Short mmCIF file of C-alpha atoms in Angstrom, two decimals:
data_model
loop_
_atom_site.label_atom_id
_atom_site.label_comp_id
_atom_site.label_asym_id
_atom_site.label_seq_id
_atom_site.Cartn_x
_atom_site.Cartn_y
_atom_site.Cartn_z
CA UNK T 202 80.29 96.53 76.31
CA UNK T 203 81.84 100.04 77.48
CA UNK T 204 85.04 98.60 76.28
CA UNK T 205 83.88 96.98 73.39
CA UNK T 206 82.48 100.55 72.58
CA UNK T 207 85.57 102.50 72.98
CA UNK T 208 87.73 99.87 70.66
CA UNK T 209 85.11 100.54 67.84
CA UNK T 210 84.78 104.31 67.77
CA UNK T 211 88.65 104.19 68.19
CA UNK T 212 88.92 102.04 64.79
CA UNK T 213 86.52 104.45 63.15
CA UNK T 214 88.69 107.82 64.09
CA UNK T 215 91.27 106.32 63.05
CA UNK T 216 89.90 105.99 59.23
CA UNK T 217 88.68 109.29 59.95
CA UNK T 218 92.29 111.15 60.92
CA UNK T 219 94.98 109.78 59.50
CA UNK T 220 97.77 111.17 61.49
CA UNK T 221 96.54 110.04 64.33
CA UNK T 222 96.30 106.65 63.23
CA UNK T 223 98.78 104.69 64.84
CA UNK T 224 97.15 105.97 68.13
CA UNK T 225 93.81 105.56 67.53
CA UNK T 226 94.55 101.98 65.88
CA UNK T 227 96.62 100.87 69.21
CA UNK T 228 93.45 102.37 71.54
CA UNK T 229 91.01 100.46 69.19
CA UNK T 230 92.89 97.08 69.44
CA UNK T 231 93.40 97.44 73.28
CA UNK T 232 89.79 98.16 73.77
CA UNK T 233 88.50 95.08 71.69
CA UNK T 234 91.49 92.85 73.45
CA UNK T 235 90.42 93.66 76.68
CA UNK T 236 86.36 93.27 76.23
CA UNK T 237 86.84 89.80 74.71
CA UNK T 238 89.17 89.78 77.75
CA UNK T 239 86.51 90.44 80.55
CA UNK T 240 83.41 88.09 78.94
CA UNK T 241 85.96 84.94 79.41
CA UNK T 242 87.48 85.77 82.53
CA UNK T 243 84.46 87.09 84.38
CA UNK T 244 82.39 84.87 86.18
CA UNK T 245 79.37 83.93 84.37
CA UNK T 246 76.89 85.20 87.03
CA UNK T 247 76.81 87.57 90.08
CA UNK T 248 75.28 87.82 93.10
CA UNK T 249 74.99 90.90 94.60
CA UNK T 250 76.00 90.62 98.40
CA UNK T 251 72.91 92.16 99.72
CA UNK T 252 71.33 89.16 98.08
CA UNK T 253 73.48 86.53 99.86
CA UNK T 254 73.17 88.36 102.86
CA UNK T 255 69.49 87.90 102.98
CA UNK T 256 69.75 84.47 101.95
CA UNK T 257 72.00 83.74 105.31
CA UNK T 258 69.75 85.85 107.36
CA UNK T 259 66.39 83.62 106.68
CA UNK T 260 68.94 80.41 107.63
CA UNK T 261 70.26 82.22 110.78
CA UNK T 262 67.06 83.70 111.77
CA UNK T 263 65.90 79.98 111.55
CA UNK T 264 68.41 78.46 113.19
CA UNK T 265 68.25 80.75 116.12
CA UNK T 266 64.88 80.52 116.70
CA UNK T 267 65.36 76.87 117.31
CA UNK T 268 68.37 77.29 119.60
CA UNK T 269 65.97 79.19 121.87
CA UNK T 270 63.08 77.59 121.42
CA UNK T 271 64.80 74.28 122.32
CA UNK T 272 66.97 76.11 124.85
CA UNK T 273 70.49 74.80 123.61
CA UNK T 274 73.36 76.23 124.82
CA UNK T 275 75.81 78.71 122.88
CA UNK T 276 78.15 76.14 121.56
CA UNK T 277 79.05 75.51 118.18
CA UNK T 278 80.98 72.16 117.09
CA UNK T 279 81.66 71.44 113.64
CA UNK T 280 82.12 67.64 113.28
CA UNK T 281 83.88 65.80 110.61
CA UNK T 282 81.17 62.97 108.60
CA UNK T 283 84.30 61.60 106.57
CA UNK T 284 81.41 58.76 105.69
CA UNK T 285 78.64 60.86 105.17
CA UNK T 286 77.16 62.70 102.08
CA UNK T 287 78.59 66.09 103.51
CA UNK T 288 82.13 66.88 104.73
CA UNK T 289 80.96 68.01 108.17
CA UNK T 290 77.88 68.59 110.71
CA UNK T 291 77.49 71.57 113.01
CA UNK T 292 76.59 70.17 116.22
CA UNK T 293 74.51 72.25 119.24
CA UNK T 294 74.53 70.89 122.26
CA UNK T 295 72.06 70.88 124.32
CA UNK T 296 73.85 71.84 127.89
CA UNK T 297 76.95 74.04 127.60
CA UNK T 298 78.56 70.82 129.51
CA UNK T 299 78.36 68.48 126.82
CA UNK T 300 79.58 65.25 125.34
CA UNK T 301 80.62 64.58 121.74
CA UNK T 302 78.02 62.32 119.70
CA UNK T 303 79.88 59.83 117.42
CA UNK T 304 79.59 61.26 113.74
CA UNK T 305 77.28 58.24 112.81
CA UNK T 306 74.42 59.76 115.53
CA UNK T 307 74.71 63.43 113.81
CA UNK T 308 72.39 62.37 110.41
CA UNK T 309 69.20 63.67 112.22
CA UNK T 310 67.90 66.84 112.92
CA UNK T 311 67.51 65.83 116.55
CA UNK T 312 70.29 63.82 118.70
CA UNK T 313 69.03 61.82 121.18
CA UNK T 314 71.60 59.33 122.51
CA UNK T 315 71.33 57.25 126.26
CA UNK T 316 73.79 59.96 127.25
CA UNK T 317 72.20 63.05 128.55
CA UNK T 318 75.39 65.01 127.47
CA UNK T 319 75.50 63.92 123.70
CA UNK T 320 72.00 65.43 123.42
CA UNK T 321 71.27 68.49 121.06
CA UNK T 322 70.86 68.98 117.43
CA UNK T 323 72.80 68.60 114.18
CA UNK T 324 72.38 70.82 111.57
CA UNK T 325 73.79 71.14 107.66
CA UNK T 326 76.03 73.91 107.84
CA UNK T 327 76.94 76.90 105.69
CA UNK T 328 80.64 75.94 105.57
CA UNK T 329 80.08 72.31 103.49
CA UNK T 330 79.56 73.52 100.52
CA UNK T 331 81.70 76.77 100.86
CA UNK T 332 84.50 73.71 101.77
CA UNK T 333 83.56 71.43 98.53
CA UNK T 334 83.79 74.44 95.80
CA UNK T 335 87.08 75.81 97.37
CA UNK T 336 88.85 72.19 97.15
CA UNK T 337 87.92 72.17 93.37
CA UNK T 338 90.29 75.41 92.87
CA UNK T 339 93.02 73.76 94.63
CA UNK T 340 95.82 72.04 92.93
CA UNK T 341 96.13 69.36 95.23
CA UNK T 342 94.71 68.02 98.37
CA UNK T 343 93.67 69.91 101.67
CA UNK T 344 96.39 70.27 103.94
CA UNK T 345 96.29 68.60 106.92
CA UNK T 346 98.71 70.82 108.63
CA UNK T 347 96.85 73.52 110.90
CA UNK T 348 99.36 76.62 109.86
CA UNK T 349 99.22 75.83 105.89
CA UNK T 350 95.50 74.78 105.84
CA UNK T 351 94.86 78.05 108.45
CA UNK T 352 95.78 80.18 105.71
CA UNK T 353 94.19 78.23 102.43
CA UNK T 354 90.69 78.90 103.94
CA UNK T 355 91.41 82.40 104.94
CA UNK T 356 92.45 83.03 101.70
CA UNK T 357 89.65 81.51 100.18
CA UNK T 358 87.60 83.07 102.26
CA UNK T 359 88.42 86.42 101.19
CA UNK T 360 89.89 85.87 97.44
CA UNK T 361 87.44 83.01 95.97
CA UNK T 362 84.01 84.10 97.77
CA UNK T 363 84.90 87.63 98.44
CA UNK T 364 83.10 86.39 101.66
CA UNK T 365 85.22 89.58 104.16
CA UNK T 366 87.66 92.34 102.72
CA UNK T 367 90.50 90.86 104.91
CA UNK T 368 91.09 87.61 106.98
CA UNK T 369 94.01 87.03 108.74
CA UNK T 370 94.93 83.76 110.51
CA UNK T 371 97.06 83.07 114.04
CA UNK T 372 98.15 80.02 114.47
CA UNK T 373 98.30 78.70 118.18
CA UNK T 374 98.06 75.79 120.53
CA UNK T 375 95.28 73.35 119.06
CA UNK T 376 93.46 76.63 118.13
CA UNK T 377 93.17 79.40 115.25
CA UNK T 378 92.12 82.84 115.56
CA UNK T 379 91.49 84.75 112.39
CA UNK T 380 90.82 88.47 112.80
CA UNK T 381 88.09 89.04 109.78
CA UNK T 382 87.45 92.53 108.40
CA UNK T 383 84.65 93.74 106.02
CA UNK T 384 82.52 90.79 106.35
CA UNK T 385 79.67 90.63 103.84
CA UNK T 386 76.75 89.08 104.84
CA UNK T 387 76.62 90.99 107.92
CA UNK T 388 77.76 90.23 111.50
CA UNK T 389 80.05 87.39 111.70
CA UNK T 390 79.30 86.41 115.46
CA UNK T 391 75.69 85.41 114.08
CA UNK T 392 75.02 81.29 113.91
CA UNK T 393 76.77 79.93 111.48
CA UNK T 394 77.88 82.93 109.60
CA UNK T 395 79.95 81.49 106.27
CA UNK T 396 82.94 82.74 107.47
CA UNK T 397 82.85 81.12 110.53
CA UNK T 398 81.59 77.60 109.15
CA UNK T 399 84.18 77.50 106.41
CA UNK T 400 87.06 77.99 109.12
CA UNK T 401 85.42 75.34 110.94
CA UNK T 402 84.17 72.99 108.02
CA UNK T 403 87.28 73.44 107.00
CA UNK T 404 89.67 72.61 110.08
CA UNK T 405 87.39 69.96 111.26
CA UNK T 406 88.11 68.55 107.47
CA UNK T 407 91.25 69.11 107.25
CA UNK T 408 92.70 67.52 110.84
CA UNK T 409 90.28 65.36 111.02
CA UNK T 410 88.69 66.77 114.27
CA UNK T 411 85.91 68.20 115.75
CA UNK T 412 86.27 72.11 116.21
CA UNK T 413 84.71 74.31 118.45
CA UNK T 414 84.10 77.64 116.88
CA UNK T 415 83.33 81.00 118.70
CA UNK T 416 83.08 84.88 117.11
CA UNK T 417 83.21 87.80 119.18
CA UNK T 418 84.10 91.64 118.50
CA UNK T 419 87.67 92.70 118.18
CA UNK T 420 88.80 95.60 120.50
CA UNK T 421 91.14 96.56 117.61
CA UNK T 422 91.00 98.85 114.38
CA UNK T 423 91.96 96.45 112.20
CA UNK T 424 89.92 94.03 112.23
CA UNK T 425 86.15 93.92 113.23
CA UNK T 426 85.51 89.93 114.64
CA UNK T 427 88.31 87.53 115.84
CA UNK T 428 86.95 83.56 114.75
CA UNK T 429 88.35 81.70 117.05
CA UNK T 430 88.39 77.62 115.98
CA UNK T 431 89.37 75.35 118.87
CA UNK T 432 89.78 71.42 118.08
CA UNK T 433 89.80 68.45 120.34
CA UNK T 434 92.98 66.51 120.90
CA UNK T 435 93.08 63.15 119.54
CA UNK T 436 91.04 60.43 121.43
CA UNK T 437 88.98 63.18 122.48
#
């Protein structure tokens, strides 16, 4: 509207005073360009991040209570369901010293399996959806390569859900770090914070393998949580 504004009251001064015409027509035409401009480019709605940020605080309020009601353990595992209705599961096990469920045991709330170390409980997480609306901007498929597809959620992360200010991956040995800065719904260490779950949605995904996924504060300037995603080798 502001430059919708500014185009018209140029166009008017310049029937108004001729010599400055050619000015006042150029001003008029690049304020009219660029408000037609803005209303197709700009999203069609926005959510203000203190909004989102409450959102994810009711889920990881939620989800927290239950970890210590239940008394799981600190672990997060994001599972690939390549045959369920959701790209992934977030698995909490219930001992610290746990098994992996197969992906066909991770549909209920509660897992209960004969093995005592496969016990916990699977939960939808933040990341799934996060994962299914960033693969509709990309051109092609996911990568499967950890360095490549390291770097496409990072940069999704920060560029198509303006999730952090800055996210930068490291790429090491069956692991990623990425040192996240500016995140905007609030601490990133919390359960399940979208940053986290995308990066580990979106590795577990992408390889095709669980990932275990830990956030802790960064004892550096730059960045304000390191995400660490750790998956498990094959046959594992």
């Amino acid at each position: 509207a502001g430059l919708a504004a500014v185009g018209v009251v140029a166009g008017l001064a310049a029937l108004a005073f001729p010599d400055a015409r050619p000015v006042l027509f150029a001003l008029a035409g690049t304020g009219l360009f660029a408000a037609v401009l803005t209303v197709y480019l700009a999203p069609g709605r926005f959510v203000a991040a203190d909004v989102g940020g409450a959102a994810y605080d009711a889920h990881a309020s939620s989800v927290e209570a239950l970890v210590d009601e239940l008394g799981l353990s600190a672990r997060r595992v994001y599972v690939p369901t390549p045959d369920g209705p959701e790209p992934a599961r977030l698995f909490v096990p219930q001992h610290a010293d746990y098994a992996l469920p197969a992906a066909a045991d991770l549909g209920p709330l509660f897992v209960v399996t004969d093995d005592p170390g496969e016990r916990g409980v699977s939960l939808h997480p933040t990341g799934g959806p996060l994962l299914q609306e960033l693969r509709r901007t990309l051109s092609g498929p996911l990568p499967d390569d950890s360095g490549p597809l390291a770097d496409r959620l990072a940069d999704g992360a920060v560029e198509a859900f303006e999730l952090a200010e800055r996210a930068t991956p490291e790429v090491g040995d069956e692991r990623v770090t990425v040192g996240v800065a500016g995140g905007a719904f609030g601490d990133v260490t919390r359960v399940d914070h979208p940053v986290a779950s995308l990066l580990g949605v979106g590795l577990a995904v992408g390889l095709g393998r669980p990932v275990a996924v830990e956030a802790a504060g960064a004892d550096d300037d730059r960045v304000d949580v390191l995400v660490t995603g750790r998956w498990f080798p094959d046959g594992d």
